[in-house]
CSV table of C-alpha atoms in Angstrom, one decimal:
chain,number,residue,atom,x,y,z
D,1486,MET,CA,24.1,-13.4,-13.0
D,1487,THR,CA,23.8,-10.2,-10.9
D,1488,PRO,CA,21.7,-10.9,-7.8
D,1489,VAL,CA,18.4,-9.0,-7.5
D,1490,ALA,CA,18.4,-6.6,-4.6
D,1491,PRO,CA,15.6,-7.2,-2.0
D,1492,TYR,CA,12.6,-4.9,-1.9
D,1493,ALA,CA,13.7,-2.3,0.6
D,1494,VAL,CA,11.3,-1.1,3.3
D,1495,THR,CA,12.3,1.7,5.7
D,1496,VAL,CA,10.1,2.8,8.5
D,1497,LEU,CA,10.5,6.2,10.2
D,1498,THR,CA,9.0,5.9,13.7
D,1499,MET,CA,9.3,6.9,17.3
D,1500,PHE,CA,8.8,3.3,18.2
D,1501,PRO,CA,11.1,1.0,16.2
D,1502,GLU,CA,10.4,-1.7,18.8
D,1503,ALA,CA,6.9,-2.1,17.3
D,1504,PHE,CA,8.5,-3.8,14.2
D,1505,PRO,CA,8.4,-6.4,12.7
D,1506,GLY,CA,5.3,-7.3,14.5
D,1507,PRO,CA,3.0,-9.4,12.2
D,1508,LEU,CA,5.4,-8.7,9.3
D,1509,GLY,CA,7.8,-11.3,10.9
D,1510,VAL,CA,5.5,-14.3,10.7
D,1511,SER,CA,4.2,-16.8,8.2
D,1512,LEU,CA,5.3,-16.6,4.5
D,1513,ILE,CA,6.0,-12.8,4.6
D,1514,GLY,CA,8.3,-13.3,7.6
D,1515,THR,CA,10.1,-16.2,5.9
D,1516,ALA,CA,10.6,-14.1,2.8
D,1517,TRP,CA,12.3,-11.5,5.0
D,1518,ARG,CA,14.3,-13.6,7.5
D,1519,GLU,CA,15.3,-16.6,5.4
D,1520,ARG,CA,14.8,-15.8,1.7
D,1521,ASN,CA,16.0,-12.2,1.6
D,1522,LEU,CA,13.2,-11.2,-0.8
D,1523,TRP,CA,12.6,-8.0,1.1
D,1524,SER,CA,14.4,-6.0,3.8
D,1525,LEU,CA,13.1,-4.1,6.8
D,1526,GLU,CA,14.9,-1.1,8.3
D,1527,THR,CA,13.6,1.0,11.2
D,1528,VAL,CA,14.8,4.5,11.8
D,1529,ASP,CA,14.2,6.2,15.2
D,1530,ILE,CA,13.0,9.7,14.5
D,1531,ARG,CA,14.1,10.7,18.0
D,1532,ASP,CA,17.7,10.3,17.0
D,1533,PHE,CA,17.4,13.4,14.8
D,1534,SER,CA,16.3,15.8,17.4
D,1535,THR,CA,18.8,18.5,18.3
D,1536,ASP,CA,17.1,19.1,21.6
D,1537,LYS,CA,19.2,17.7,24.5
D,1538,ARG,CA,16.1,16.2,25.9
D,1539,GLY,CA,15.2,14.5,22.6
D,1540,PHE,CA,12.1,16.5,22.0
D,1541,LEU,CA,10.9,16.3,18.4
D,1542,ASP,CA,7.5,17.9,18.6
D,1543,ASP,CA,6.0,21.3,19.5
D,1544,THR,CA,2.6,22.9,20.0
D,1545,PRO,CA,0.4,23.5,16.9
D,1546,ALA,CA,0.7,26.8,15.2
D,1547,GLY,CA,-2.5,28.8,15.7
D,1548,GLY,CA,-3.2,27.0,19.0
D,1549,GLY,CA,-5.1,23.9,19.9
D,1550,PRO,CA,-4.5,20.7,21.8
D,1551,GLY,CA,-1.8,18.2,21.3
D,1552,ALA,CA,1.6,18.4,19.6
D,1553,VAL,CA,3.0,18.3,16.0
D,1554,LEU,CA,6.1,16.5,14.8
D,1555,LYS,CA,8.6,19.2,13.7
D,1556,ALA,CA,9.5,19.6,10.1
D,1557,ASP,CA,13.2,19.9,10.6
D,1558,VAL,CA,13.5,16.8,12.7
D,1559,VAL,CA,11.5,14.7,10.2
D,1560,ALA,CA,13.5,16.2,7.3
D,1561,ARG,CA,16.8,15.2,8.8
D,1562,ALA,CA,15.5,11.6,9.3
D,1563,VAL,CA,14.3,11.4,5.7
D,1564,ASP,CA,17.5,13.0,4.3
D,1565,SER,CA,19.7,10.5,6.2
D,1566,LEU,CA,18.4,7.6,4.0
D,1567,THR,CA,20.6,6.3,1.2
D,1568,GLY,CA,20.1,4.1,-1.8
D,1569,PRO,CA,17.6,4.3,-4.7
D,1570,LYS,CA,14.7,6.7,-4.6
D,1571,ARG,CA,11.6,5.1,-3.3
D,1572,PRO,CA,8.0,6.2,-2.8
D,1573,LEU,CA,7.5,8.2,0.5
D,1574,LEU,CA,4.3,7.3,2.3
D,1575,TYR,CA,2.9,9.1,5.4
D,1576,MET,CA,0.2,7.2,7.2
D,1577,SER,CA,-2.6,9.6,8.0
D,1578,ALA,CA,-6.4,9.5,8.5
D,1579,ARG,CA,-6.6,12.5,6.1
D,1580,GLY,CA,-4.8,10.8,3.3
D,1581,ARG,CA,-6.1,9.2,0.1
D,1582,PRO,CA,-7.3,5.6,0.7
D,1583,LEU,CA,-5.0,2.7,0.5
D,1584,THR,CA,-6.1,0.8,-2.6
D,1585,GLN,CA,-4.9,-2.3,-4.4
D,1586,ALA,CA,-4.0,-0.1,-7.5
D,1587,ARG,CA,-1.7,2.1,-5.4
D,1588,VAL,CA,-0.2,-0.9,-3.7
D,1589,LYS,CA,0.6,-2.5,-7.1
D,1590,ASP,CA,2.4,0.7,-8.2
D,1591,TRP,CA,4.5,0.8,-5.0
D,1592,ALA,CA,5.3,-2.9,-5.3
D,1593,LYS,CA,7.0,-2.2,-8.7
D,1594,ALA,CA,9.5,0.2,-7.1
D,1595,ASP,CA,12.7,-0.7,-5.3
D,1596,GLY,CA,10.9,-0.4,-2.0
D,1597,ILE,CA,9.0,2.1,0.1
D,1598,VAL,CA,9.7,4.6,2.9
D,1599,VAL,CA,6.9,4.8,5.5
D,1600,LEU,CA,6.6,7.7,8.0
D,1601,CYS,CA,4.6,7.0,11.1
D,1602,GLY,CA,3.1,10.1,12.7
D,1603,ARG,CA,2.1,10.6,16.3
D,1604,PHE,CA,0.2,13.2,18.4
D,1605,GLU,CA,-1.7,15.6,16.0
D,1606,GLY,CA,0.5,14.7,13.0
D,1607,VAL,CA,3.5,16.0,11.1
D,1608,ASP,CA,4.2,19.6,10.0
D,1609,GLN,CA,2.7,19.8,6.6
D,1610,ARG,CA,5.8,21.6,5.2
D,1611,VAL,CA,8.0,18.6,5.3
D,1612,LEU,CA,5.4,16.4,3.8
D,1613,ASP,CA,5.1,18.8,0.9
D,1614,ALA,CA,8.8,19.6,0.6
D,1615,ARG,CA,9.9,15.9,0.5
D,1616,GLY,CA,7.0,14.7,-1.7
D,1617,PHE,CA,5.2,12.4,0.7
D,1618,GLN,CA,2.0,10.6,-0.3
D,1619,GLU,CA,-0.5,10.7,2.5
D,1620,VAL,CA,-2.2,7.3,2.9
D,1621,ALA,CA,-5.2,6.3,5.0
D,1622,VAL,CA,-6.0,2.6,5.8
D,1623,GLY,CA,-9.6,3.4,6.7
D,1624,ASP,CA,-12.1,5.9,8.0
D,1625,ALA,CA,-10.8,5.8,11.5
D,1626,VAL,CA,-8.2,7.6,13.6
D,1627,LEU,CA,-5.4,5.6,15.2
D,1628,ALA,CA,-3.0,6.7,18.0
D,1629,GLY,CA,-0.1,6.5,15.7
D,1630,GLY,CA,1.0,5.3,12.2
D,1631,GLU,CA,2.7,2.1,13.1
D,1632,ALA,CA,-0.3,-0.3,12.8
D,1633,ALA,CA,-1.3,1.4,9.5
D,1634,ALA,CA,2.3,1.2,8.2
D,1635,MET,CA,2.3,-2.6,8.8
D,1636,VAL,CA,-0.9,-2.8,6.7
D,1637,ALA,CA,0.6,-0.9,3.8
D,1638,ILE,CA,3.9,-2.8,4.0
D,1639,GLU,CA,2.3,-6.2,4.0
D,1640,ALA,CA,0.1,-5.2,1.1
D,1641,CYS,CA,3.2,-4.3,-0.9
D,1642,VAL,CA,5.5,-7.1,0.2
D,1643,ARG,CA,3.0,-9.9,-0.6
D,1644,LEU,CA,3.0,-8.9,-4.3
D,1645,ILE,CA,6.8,-9.4,-4.6
D,1646,PRO,CA,7.4,-12.4,-6.8
D,1647,GLY,CA,8.1,-15.5,-4.8
D,1648,VAL,CA,6.8,-14.3,-1.4
D,1649,LEU,CA,3.4,-16.1,-1.8
D,1650,GLY,CA,3.1,-19.5,-3.3
D,1651,SER,CA,0.5,-19.1,-6.1
D,1652,GLY,CA,0.4,-16.3,-8.6
D,1653,GLU,CA,-3.1,-17.6,-9.6
D,1654,SER,CA,-4.4,-16.9,-6.1
D,1655,LEU,CA,-3.3,-13.2,-6.4
D,1656,SER,CA,-5.2,-12.8,-9.7
D,1657,SER,CA,-8.5,-13.9,-8.2
D,1658,GLU,CA,-8.5,-11.8,-5.1
D,1659,SER,CA,-10.6,-8.9,-4.0
D,1660,PHE,CA,-10.1,-5.6,-6.0
D,1661,GLU,CA,-8.1,-7.2,-8.8
D,1662,ASP,CA,-11.0,-6.6,-11.3
D,1663,GLY,CA,-13.1,-4.2,-9.2
D,1664,LEU,CA,-15.0,-6.9,-7.4
D,1665,LEU,CA,-14.7,-8.4,-4.0
D,1666,GLU,CA,-13.7,-12.1,-3.6
D,1667,HIS,CA,-16.2,-14.9,-3.5
D,1668,PRO,CA,-16.8,-16.8,-0.2
D,1669,GLN,CA,-14.6,-19.8,0.5
D,1670,TYR,CA,-15.4,-23.2,1.9
D,1671,THR,CA,-13.5,-26.4,2.8
D,1672,ARG,CA,-14.0,-29.7,4.7
D,1673,PRO,CA,-16.0,-30.8,6.7
D,1674,ARG,CA,-18.9,-30.9,4.3
D,1675,THR,CA,-21.4,-30.1,7.1
D,1676,PHE,CA,-20.6,-27.7,9.9
D,1677,GLU,CA,-23.3,-27.1,12.6
D,1678,GLY,CA,-26.0,-27.9,10.1
D,1679,LEU,CA,-24.6,-25.7,7.4
D,1680,GLU,CA,-23.6,-27.3,4.1
D,1681,ILE,CA,-21.0,-26.4,1.5
D,1682,PRO,CA,-22.9,-25.1,-1.6
D,1683,GLU,CA,-23.7,-28.1,-3.8
D,1684,VAL,CA,-22.3,-26.5,-6.9
D,1685,LEU,CA,-18.8,-26.5,-5.4
D,1686,LEU,CA,-19.0,-30.2,-5.0
D,1687,SER,CA,-20.4,-30.9,-8.5
D,1688,GLY,CA,-17.0,-31.2,-10.3
D,1689,ASP,CA,-18.4,-29.0,-13.1
D,1690,HIS,CA,-15.7,-26.3,-13.4
D,1691,LYS,CA,-17.8,-24.0,-15.6
D,1692,LYS,CA,-20.7,-24.0,-13.1
D,1693,VAL,CA,-18.2,-23.3,-10.3
D,1694,GLU,CA,-16.7,-20.4,-12.0
D,1695,ARG,CA,-20.1,-19.0,-12.9
D,1696,TRP,CA,-21.3,-19.4,-9.3
D,1697,ARG,CA,-18.2,-17.6,-8.0
D,1698,GLN,CA,-18.6,-14.8,-10.4
D,1699,GLU,CA,-22.2,-14.3,-9.4
D,1700,GLN,CA,-21.2,-14.4,-5.7
D,1701,ARG,CA,-18.5,-11.7,-6.3
D,1702,GLU,CA,-20.9,-9.5,-8.1
D,1703,THR,CA,-23.6,-9.9,-5.4
D,1704,THR,CA,-21.2,-9.3,-2.6
D,1705,THR,CA,-19.7,-6.2,-4.2
D,1706,ARG,CA,-23.1,-4.8,-5.0
D,1707,GLU,CA,-24.3,-5.3,-1.4
D,1708,ARG,CA,-21.2,-4.4,0.6
D,1709,ARG,CA,-19.3,-1.9,-1.6
D,1710,PRO,CA,-21.8,0.0,-3.7
D,1711,ASP,CA,-19.0,2.5,-4.4
D,1712,LEU,CA,-16.9,-0.2,-6.2
D,1713,TRP,CA,-20.0,-1.5,-8.0
D,1714,ALA,CA,-20.8,1.9,-9.3
D,1715,ALA,CA,-17.3,2.5,-10.4
D,1716,ARG,CA,-17.1,-0.6,-12.6
D,1717,PRO,CA,-16.8,0.1,-16.3
D,1718,ALA,CA,-20.0,-0.6,-18.3
D,1719,LYS,CA,-19.9,-3.9,-20.2
């Protein structure tokens, strides 16, 4: 039997020392270090600067504060990569939101390539020329793309078969059917005067499932009215 190649993750960054970070711990870390279910490569963008001082940015065209990563430097870093073609992601506050639907598509590929910006961002021309998808992890601006990249990578890697223990737990998570997940409880039965909902201790599986569905609907309606409004009519 031909061995299956691991899910290949490549990160283009000015700070390769930031990785693996939280990607190296728990089940995801074990799947990388010991089980070879996915691989992690970091590429230092600085290595592709032709400036003897290693500069890879310049002032924004049209003026303004800060600096912009140069198109030619980023292009050389991207073009140095080998292997199967993979989705190219650029972590950016102006990108389309990271969603479970997008993650599921990327998880079906051979892997992903993630570009981490800094300063004022990356020259738009290289993003367009190489076909990057701009991805935002929330409505907030970060100092760089590394933390956001870890979020996107973890979201993809955890969907690789065998990385997490239970496929059933994946199917009942938030966003899988347009709803947020129901609240969870475990022992002790009483904590600081607060009880586990009685229905969860009833042993009646139909009642439990009905309660959980009601909780998911209520939570989604209250916390994410955008998701609730987007649900298909029954």
